[in-house]
Short mmCIF file of C-alpha atoms in Angstrom, two decimals:
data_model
loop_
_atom_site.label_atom_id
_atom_site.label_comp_id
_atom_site.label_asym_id
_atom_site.label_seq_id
_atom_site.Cartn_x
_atom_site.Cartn_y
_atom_site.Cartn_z
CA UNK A 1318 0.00 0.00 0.00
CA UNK A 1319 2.69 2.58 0.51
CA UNK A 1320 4.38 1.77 -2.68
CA UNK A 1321 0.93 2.35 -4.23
CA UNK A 1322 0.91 5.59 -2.37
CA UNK A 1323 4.41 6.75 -2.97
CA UNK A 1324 3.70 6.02 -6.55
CA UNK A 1325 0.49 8.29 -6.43
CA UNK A 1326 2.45 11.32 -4.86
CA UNK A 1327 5.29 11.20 -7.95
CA UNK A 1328 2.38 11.09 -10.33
CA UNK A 1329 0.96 14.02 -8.92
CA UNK A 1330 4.37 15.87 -8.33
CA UNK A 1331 4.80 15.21 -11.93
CA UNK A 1332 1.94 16.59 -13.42
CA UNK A 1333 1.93 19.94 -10.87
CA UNK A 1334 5.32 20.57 -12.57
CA UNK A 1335 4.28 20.18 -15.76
CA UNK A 1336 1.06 22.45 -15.13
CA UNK A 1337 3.57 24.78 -13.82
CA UNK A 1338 0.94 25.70 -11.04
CA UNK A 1339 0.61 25.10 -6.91
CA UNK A 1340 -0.52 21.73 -5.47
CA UNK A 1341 -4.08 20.48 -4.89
CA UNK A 1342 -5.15 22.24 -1.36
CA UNK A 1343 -5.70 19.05 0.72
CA UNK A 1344 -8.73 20.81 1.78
CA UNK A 1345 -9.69 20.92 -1.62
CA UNK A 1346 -9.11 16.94 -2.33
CA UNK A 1347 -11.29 16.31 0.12
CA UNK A 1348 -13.97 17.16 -2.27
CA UNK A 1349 -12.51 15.44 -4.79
CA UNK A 1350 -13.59 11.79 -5.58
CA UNK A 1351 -13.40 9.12 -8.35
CA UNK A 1352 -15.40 6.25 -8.05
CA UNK A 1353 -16.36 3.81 -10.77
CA UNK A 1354 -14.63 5.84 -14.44
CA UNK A 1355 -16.88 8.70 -12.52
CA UNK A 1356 -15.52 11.96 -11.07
CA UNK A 1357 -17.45 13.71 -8.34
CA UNK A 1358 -16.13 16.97 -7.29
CA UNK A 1359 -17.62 20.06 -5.41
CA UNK A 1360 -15.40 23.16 -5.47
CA UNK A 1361 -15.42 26.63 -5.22
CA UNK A 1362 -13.13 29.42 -6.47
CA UNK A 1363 -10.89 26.32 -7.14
CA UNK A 1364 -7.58 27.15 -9.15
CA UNK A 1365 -8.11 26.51 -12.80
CA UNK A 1366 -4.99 24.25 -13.20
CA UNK A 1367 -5.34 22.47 -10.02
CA UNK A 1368 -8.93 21.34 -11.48
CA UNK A 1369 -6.87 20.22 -14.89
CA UNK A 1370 -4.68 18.37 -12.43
CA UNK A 1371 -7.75 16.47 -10.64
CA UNK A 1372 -8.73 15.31 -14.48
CA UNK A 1373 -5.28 14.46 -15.31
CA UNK A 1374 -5.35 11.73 -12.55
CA UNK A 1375 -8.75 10.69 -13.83
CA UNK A 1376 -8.04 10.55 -17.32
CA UNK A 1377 -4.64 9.31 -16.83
CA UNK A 1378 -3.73 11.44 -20.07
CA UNK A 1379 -0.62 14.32 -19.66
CA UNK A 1380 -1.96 17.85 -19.74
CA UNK A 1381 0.20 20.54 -20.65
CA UNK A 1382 -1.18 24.39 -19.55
CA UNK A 1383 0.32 27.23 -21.31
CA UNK A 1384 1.21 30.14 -18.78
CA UNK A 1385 -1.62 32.29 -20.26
CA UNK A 1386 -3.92 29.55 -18.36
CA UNK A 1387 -5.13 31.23 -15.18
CA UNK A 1388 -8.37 32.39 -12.88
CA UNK A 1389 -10.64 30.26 -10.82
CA UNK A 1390 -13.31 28.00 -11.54
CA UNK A 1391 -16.53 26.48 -9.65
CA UNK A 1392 -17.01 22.97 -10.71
CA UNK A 1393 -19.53 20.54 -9.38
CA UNK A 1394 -20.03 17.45 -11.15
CA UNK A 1395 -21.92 14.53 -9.45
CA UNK A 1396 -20.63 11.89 -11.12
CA UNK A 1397 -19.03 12.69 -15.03
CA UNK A 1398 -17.31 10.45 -17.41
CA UNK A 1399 -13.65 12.67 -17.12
CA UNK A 1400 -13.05 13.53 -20.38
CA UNK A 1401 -16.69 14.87 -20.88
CA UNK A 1402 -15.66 17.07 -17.36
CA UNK A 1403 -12.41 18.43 -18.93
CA UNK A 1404 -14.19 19.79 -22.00
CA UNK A 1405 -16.78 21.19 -19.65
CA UNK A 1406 -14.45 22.98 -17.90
CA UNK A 1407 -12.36 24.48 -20.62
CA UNK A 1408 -15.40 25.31 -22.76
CA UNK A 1409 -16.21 27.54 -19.44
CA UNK A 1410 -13.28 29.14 -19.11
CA UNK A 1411 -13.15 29.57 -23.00
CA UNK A 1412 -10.02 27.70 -23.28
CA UNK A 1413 -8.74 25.55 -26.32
CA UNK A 1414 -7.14 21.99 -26.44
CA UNK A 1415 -6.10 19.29 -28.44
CA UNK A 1416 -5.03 16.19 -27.99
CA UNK A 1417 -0.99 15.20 -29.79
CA UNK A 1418 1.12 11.38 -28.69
CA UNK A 1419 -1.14 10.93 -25.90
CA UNK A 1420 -1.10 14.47 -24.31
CA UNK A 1421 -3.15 16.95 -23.95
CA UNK A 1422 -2.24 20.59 -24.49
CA UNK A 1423 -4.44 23.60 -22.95
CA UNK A 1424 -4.31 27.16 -24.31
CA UNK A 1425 -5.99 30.40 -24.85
CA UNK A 1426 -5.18 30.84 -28.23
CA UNK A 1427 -7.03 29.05 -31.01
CA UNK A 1428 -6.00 26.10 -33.01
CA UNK A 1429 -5.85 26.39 -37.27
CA UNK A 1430 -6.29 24.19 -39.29
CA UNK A 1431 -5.68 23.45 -43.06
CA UNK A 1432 -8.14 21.62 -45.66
CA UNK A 1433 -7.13 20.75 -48.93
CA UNK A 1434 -10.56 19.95 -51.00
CA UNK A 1435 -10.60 17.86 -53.58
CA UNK A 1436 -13.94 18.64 -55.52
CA UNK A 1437 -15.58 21.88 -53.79
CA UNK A 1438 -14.71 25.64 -54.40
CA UNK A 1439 -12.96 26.81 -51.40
CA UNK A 1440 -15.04 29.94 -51.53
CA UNK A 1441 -18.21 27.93 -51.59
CA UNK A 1442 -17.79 26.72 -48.16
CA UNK A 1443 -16.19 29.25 -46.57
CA UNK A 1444 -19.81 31.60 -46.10
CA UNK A 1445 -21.09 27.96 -44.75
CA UNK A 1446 -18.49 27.53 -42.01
CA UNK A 1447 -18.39 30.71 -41.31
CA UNK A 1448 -21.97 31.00 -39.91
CA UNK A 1449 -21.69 27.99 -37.81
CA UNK A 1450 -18.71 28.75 -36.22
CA UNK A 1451 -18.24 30.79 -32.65
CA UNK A 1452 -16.84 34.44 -32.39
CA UNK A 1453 -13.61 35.00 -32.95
CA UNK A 1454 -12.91 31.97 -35.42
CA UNK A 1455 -11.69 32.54 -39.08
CA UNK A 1456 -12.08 31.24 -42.56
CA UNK A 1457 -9.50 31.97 -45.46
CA UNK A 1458 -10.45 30.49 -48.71
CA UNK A 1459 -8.39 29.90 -51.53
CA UNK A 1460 -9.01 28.89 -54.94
CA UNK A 1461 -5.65 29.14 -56.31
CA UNK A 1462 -4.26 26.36 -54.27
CA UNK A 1463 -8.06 25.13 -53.51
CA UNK A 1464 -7.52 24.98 -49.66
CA UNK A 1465 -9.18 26.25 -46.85
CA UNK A 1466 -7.27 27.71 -43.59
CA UNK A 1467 -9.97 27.07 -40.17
CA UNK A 1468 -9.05 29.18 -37.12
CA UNK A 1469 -10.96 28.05 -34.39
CA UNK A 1470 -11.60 26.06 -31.61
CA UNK A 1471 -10.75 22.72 -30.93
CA UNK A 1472 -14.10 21.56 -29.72
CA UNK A 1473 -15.82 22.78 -33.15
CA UNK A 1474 -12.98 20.98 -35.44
CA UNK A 1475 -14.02 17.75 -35.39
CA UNK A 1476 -17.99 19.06 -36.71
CA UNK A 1477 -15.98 21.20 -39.06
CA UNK A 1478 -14.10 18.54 -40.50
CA UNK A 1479 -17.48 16.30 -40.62
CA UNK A 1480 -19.18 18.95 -42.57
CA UNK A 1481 -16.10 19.69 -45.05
CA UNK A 1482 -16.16 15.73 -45.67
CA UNK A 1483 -20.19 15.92 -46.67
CA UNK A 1484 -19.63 19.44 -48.54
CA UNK A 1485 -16.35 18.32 -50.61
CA UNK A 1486 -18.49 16.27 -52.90
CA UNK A 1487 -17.78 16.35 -56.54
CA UNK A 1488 -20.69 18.96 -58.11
CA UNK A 1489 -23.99 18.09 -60.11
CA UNK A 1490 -23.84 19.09 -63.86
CA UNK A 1491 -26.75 19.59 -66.00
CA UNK A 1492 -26.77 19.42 -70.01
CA UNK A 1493 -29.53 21.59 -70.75
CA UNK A 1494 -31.09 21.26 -74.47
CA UNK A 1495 -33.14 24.05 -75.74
CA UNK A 1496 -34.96 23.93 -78.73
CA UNK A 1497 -36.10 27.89 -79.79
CA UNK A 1498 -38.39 28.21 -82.67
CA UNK A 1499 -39.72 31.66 -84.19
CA UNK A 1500 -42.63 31.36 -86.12
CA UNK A 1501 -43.09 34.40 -88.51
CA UNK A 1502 -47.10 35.42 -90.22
CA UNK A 1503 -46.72 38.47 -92.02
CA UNK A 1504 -49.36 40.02 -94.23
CA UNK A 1505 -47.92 42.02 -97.19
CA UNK A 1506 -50.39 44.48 -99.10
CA UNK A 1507 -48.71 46.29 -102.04
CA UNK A 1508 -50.68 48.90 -103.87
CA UNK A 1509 -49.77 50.86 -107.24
CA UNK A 1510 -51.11 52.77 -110.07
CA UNK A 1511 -49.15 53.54 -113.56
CA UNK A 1512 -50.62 56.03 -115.85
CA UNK A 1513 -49.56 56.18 -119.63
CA UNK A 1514 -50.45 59.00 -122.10
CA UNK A 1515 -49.60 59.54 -125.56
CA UNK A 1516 -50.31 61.53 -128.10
CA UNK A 1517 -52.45 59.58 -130.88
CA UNK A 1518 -50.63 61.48 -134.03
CA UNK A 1519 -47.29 60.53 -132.60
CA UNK A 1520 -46.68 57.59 -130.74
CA UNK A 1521 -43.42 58.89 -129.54
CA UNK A 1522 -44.69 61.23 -127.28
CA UNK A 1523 -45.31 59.76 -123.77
CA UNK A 1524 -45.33 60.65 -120.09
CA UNK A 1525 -45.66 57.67 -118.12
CA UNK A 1526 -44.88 56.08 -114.79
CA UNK A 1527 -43.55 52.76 -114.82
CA UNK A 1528 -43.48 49.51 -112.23
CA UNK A 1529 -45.89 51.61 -109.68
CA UNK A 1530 -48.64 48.50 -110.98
CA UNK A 1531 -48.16 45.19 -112.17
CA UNK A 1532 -49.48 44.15 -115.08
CA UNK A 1533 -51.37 41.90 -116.85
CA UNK A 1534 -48.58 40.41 -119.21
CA UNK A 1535 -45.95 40.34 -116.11
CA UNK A 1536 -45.24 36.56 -115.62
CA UNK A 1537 -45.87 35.64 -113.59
CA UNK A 1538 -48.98 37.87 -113.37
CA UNK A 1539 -49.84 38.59 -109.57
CA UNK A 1540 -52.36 40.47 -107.88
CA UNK A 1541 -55.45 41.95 -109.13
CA UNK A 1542 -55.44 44.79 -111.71
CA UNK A 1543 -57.75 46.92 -113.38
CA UNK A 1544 -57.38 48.51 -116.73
CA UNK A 1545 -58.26 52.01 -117.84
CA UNK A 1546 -58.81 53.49 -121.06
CA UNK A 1547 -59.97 56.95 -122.49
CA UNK A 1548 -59.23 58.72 -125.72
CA UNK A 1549 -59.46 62.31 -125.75
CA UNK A 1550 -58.71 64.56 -128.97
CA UNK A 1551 -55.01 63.96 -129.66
CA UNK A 1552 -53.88 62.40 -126.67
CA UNK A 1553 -54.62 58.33 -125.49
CA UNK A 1554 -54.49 57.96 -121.40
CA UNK A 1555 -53.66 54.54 -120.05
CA UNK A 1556 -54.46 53.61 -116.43
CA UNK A 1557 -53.14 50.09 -114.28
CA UNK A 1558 -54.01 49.89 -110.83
CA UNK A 1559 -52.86 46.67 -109.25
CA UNK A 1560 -53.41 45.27 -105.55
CA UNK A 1561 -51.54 42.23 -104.11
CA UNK A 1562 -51.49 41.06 -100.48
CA UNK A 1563 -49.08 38.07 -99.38
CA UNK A 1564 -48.93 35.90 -96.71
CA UNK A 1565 -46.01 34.06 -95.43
CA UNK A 1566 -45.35 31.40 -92.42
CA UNK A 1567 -42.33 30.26 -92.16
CA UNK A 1568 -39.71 29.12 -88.81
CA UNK A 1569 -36.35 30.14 -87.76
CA UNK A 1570 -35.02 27.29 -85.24
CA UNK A 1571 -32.00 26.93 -82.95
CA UNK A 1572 -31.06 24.27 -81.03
CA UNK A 1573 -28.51 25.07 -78.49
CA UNK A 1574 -27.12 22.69 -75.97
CA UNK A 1575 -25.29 23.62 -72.92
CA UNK A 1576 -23.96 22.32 -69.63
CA UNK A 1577 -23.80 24.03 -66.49
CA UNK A 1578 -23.58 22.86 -62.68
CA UNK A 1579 -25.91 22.86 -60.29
CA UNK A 1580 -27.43 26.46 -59.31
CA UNK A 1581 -25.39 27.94 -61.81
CA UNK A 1582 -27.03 30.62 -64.35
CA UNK A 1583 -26.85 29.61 -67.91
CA UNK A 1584 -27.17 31.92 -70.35
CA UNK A 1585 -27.82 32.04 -74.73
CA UNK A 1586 -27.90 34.65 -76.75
CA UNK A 1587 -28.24 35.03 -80.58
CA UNK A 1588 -28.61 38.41 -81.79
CA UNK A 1589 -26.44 41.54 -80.63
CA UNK A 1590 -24.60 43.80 -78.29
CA UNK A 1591 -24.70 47.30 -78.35
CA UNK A 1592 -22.39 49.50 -76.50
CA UNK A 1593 -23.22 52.79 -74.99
CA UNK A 1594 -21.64 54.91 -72.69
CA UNK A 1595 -22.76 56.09 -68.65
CA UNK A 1596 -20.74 58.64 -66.70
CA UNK A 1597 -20.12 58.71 -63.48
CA UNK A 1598 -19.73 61.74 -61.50
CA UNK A 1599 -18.26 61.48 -57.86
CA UNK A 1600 -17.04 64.25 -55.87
CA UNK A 1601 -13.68 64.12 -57.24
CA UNK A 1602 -13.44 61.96 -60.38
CA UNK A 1603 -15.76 61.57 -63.27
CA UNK A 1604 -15.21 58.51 -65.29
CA UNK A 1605 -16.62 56.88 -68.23
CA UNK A 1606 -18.31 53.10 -68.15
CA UNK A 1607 -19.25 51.27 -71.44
CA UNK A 1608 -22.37 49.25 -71.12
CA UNK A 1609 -24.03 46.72 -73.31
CA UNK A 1610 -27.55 46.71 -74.47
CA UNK A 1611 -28.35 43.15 -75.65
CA UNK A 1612 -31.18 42.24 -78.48
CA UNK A 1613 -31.97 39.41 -79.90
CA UNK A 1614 -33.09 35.98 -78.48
CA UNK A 1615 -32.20 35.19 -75.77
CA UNK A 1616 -32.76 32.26 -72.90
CA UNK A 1617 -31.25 32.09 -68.91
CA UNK A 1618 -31.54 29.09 -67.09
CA UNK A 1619 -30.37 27.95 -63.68
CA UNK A 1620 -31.23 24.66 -62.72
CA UNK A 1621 -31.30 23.10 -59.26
CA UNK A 1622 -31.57 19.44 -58.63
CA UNK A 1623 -33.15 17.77 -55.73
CA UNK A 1624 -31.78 14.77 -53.69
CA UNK A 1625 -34.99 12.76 -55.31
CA UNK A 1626 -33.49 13.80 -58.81
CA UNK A 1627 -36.24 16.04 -59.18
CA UNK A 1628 -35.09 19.51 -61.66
CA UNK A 1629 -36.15 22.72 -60.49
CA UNK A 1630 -35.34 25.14 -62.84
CA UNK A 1631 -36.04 28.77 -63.46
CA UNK A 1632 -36.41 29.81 -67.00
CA UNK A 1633 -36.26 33.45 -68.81
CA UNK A 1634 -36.96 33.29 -72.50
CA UNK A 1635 -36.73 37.39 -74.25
CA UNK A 1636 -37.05 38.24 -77.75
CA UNK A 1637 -35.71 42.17 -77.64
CA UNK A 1638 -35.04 44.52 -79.90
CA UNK A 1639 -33.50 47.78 -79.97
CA UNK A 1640 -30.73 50.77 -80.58
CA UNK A 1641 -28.49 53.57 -79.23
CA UNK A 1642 -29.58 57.03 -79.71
CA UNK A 1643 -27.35 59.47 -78.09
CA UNK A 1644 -25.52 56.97 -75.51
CA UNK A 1645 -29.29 56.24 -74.25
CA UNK A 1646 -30.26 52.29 -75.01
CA UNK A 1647 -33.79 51.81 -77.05
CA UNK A 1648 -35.20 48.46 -76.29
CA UNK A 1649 -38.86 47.06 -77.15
CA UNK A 1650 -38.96 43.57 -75.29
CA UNK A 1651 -41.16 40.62 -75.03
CA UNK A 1652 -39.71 38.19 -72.42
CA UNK A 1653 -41.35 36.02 -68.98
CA UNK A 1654 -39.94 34.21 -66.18
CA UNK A 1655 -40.40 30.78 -65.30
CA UNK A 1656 -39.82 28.31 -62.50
CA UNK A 1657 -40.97 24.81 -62.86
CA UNK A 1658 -39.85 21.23 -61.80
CA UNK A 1659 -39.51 18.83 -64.25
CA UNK A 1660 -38.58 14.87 -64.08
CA UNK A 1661 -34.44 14.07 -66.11
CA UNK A 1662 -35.16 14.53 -69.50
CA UNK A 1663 -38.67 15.72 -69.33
CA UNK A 1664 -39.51 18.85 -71.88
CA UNK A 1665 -41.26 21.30 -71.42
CA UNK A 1666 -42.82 24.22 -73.64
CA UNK A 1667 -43.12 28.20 -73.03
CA UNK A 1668 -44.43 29.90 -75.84
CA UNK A 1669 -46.96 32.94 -76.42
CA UNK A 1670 -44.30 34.87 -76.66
CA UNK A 1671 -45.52 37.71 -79.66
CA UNK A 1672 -44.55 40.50 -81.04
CA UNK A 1673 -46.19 42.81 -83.43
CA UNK A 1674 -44.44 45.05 -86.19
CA UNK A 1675 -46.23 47.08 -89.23
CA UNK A 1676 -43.67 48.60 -92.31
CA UNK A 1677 -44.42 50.55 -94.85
CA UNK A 1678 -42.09 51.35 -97.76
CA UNK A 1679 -42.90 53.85 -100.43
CA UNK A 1680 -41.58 54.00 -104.18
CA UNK A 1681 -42.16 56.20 -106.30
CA UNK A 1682 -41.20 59.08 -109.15
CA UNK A 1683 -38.96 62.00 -106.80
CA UNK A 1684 -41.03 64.84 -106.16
CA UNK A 1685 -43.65 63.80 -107.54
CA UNK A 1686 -44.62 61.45 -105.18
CA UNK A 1687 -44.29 63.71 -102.01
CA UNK A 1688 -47.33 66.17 -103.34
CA UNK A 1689 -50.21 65.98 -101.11
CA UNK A 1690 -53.16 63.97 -102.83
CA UNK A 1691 -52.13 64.34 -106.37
CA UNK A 1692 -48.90 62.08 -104.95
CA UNK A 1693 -50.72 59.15 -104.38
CA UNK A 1694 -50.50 58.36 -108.64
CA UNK A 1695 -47.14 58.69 -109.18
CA UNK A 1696 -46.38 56.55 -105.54
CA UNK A 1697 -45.84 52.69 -104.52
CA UNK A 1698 -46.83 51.75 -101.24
CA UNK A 1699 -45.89 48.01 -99.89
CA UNK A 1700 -46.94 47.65 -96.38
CA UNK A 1701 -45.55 44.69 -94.30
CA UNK A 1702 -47.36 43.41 -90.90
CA UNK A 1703 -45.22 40.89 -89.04
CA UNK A 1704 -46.13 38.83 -86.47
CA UNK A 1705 -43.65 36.89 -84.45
CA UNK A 1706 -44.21 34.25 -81.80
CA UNK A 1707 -41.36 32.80 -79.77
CA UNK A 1708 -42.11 28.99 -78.78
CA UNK A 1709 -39.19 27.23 -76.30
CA UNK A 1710 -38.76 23.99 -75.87
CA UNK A 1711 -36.42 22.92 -72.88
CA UNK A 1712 -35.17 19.44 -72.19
CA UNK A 1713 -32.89 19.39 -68.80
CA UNK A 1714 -30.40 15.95 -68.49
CA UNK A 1715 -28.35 15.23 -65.45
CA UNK A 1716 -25.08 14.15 -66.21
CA UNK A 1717 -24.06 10.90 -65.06
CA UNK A 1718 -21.98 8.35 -66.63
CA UNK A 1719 -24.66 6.68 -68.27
CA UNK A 1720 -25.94 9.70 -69.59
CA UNK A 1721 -21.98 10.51 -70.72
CA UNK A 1722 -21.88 6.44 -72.42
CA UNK A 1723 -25.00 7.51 -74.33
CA UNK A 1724 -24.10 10.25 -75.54
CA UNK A 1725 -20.24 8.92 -76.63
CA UNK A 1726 -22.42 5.91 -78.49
CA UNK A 1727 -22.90 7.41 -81.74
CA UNK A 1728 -18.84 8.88 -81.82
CA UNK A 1729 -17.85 5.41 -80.83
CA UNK A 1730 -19.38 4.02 -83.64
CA UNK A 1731 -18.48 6.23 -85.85
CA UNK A 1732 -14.90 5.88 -85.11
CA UNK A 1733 -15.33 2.42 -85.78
CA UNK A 1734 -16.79 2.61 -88.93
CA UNK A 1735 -13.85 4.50 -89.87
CA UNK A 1736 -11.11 2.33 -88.69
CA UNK A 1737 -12.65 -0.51 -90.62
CA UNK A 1738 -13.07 1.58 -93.71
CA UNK A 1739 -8.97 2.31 -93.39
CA UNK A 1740 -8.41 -1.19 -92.90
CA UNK A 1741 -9.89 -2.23 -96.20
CA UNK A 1742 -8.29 0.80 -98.04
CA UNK A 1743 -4.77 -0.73 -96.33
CA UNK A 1744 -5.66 -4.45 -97.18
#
């Protein structure tokens, strides 16, 4: 028993050096207990590193305090596994720990941390960590190197690391294929009148207008016409008045395919930029920016996929048109926005999209033509009504490596086809 004893007293000796603090108060041990793996204690104003000592004993794990560990602590536990006591204690006294070759070293400071992902963005995850971490803790992303630095404390790393481990997944990628059809009904009405007269004792003296009117022996002949004759004294007076109206259907398709990850915008565009200028007056610069005003037709989508496989996606179809007048963008738009969930390779349709547009283009004999009323005869007027409606057909894939085999199949075969073609050219 006093070999046991003796023993005891070294251990303790051993550890109050390495604590670097005063000796358990025997008063203070008497409150002490460990019974069973449990630790009951009842103290007050107790030293902080004579508590670590008590835990040392009943952990029978080293523990190194830094000289920045000080201040007093009330601890009652009525019966605690010891290392859930230690953290307990620390996490009071907002001290940090970890655990290196079977010892454990106490401090004020906090411990960091480096993660090296292998499939997330660094800066991703670091807006994530960052809200479930305590005050005072810091995240440093960097895509460069893809790493992220964790300053915090001890007790949160292991979490930390648990999330980072679910997080660092390699990201969902979606093959979007869009199908964008513009169907065109415009109604054309073109409208002339020629007038010929010529003097019946010489044939050689005409006035005239010309290709105002069809006529009858144009071929093909088109349109309806009317013929006018009258014969005065010395002079014959020809009239053609022709009226044609067309109408025309015909479609404009793309078929665009793209790829983008999950809950990233994708965006199309087929028309045109236009670049204007916007100055920017501050109190002691003014600067120049050059902006873009985009026309056309054009599609956004960002998809989001479910853990069910289930698409959401929101969808923004525009058909736009437009100019710069004086650095000031002119746009006249048609466009909606969409948000639907859709089944892997299920299409669906947005459409309704019109647009109306009227032109009129005049031809005609130069001055003539501009006189009020008596301009009409010696004018051409072809008037154009367009109608345009947008219909877009969207078919979402997730990509996954039977989705990638599928669509290699055709280029495999292919390839094949063409090896065996150069093998019968060799042989």
């Amino acid at each position: 028993m006093k070999n046991n004893f003796g023993a005891t007293i070294l251990c303790l000796t051993l550890l109050f050096c390495l604590l670097g603090g005063s000796a358990v108060p025997a008063k203070e041990m008497e409150n002490v207990s460990i019974s069973k793996g449990k630790v009951y204690i009842n103290l007050r104003d107790a030293d902080v590193k004579s508590v670590l000592q008590i835990f040392a004993k009943a952990t029978k794990v080293n523990i190194v305090a830094a000289d920045d560990v000080t201040g007093k602590v009330t601890v009652t536990f009525s019966g605690i596994a010891p290392k859930e006591g230690l953290e307990a204690v620390l996490r009071t006294k907002g001290l940090d720990w970890f655990e290196e070759s079977g010892t454990i070293f106490v401090s004020t400071k906090k411990i960091m941390r480096t993660y090296y992902l292998a499939n997330a963005k660094p800066t991703d995850l670091q807006t994530t960590l960052t809200t479930i971490l305590p005050a005072g803790s810091t995240v440093t992303a960097d895509d460069a190197y893809n790493v992220l630095v964790v300053q915090t404390s001890s007790d949160y790393l292991p979490r930390i690391e648990r999330l980072i481990k679910e997080l660092d997944v390699p990201p969902i990628q979606v093959m979007v294929e869009a199908k964008i059809i513009e169907i065109r009904s415009s109604n054309n009405a073109n409208l002339g009148l020629d007038i010929k007269a010529t003097k019946a004792t010489n044939a050689n003296d005409v006035v005239q207008t010309k290709n105002l009117s069809g006529r009858p022996t144009d071929n093909p002949a088109q349109g309806l016409y009317g013929q006018i004759f009258k014969a005065y004294t010395d002079v014959n007076v020809e009239s053609y008045l022709s009226a044609m109206a067309t109408n025309t259907n015909y479609n404009v398709i793309a078929t665009p395919k793209i790829t983008t990850m999950n809950n990233k915008e994708a965006t199309i565009l087929i028309g045109a930029k236009y670049g204007y200028k916007t100055t920017v007056i501050s109190d002691t610069t003014t600067t120049q920016v050059v902006n873009f005003l985009s026309v056309g037709t054009s599609l956004s989508i960002t998809p989001n996929v479910s853990k069910n496989g289930l698409i959401r996606m929101k969808v923004a179809p525009k058909v736009s048109e437009g100019s710069v007048v004086g650095d000031l963008p002119q746009e006249n738009t048609t466009e909606t926005k969409n948000e639907v969930v859709v089944n892997d390779g299920q299409t669906f349709v947005i459409g309704g999209l019109t647009k109306d547009k009227d032109v009129q283009t005049d031809y005609g004999v130069p001055f003539l033509m501009d006189i009020p009323l008596v301009g009409s005869l010696f004018r051409k007027s072809v008037i154009t009504k367009e109608k345009n409606e947008l219909l877009v057909f969207v078919t979402p894939h997730i990509v996954t490596k039977e989705f990638l085999d599928s669509m290699n199949k055709p280029k495999d075969e292919l390839e094949k086809k063409s090896a065996e073609q150069k093998a019968k050219l060799i042989h």
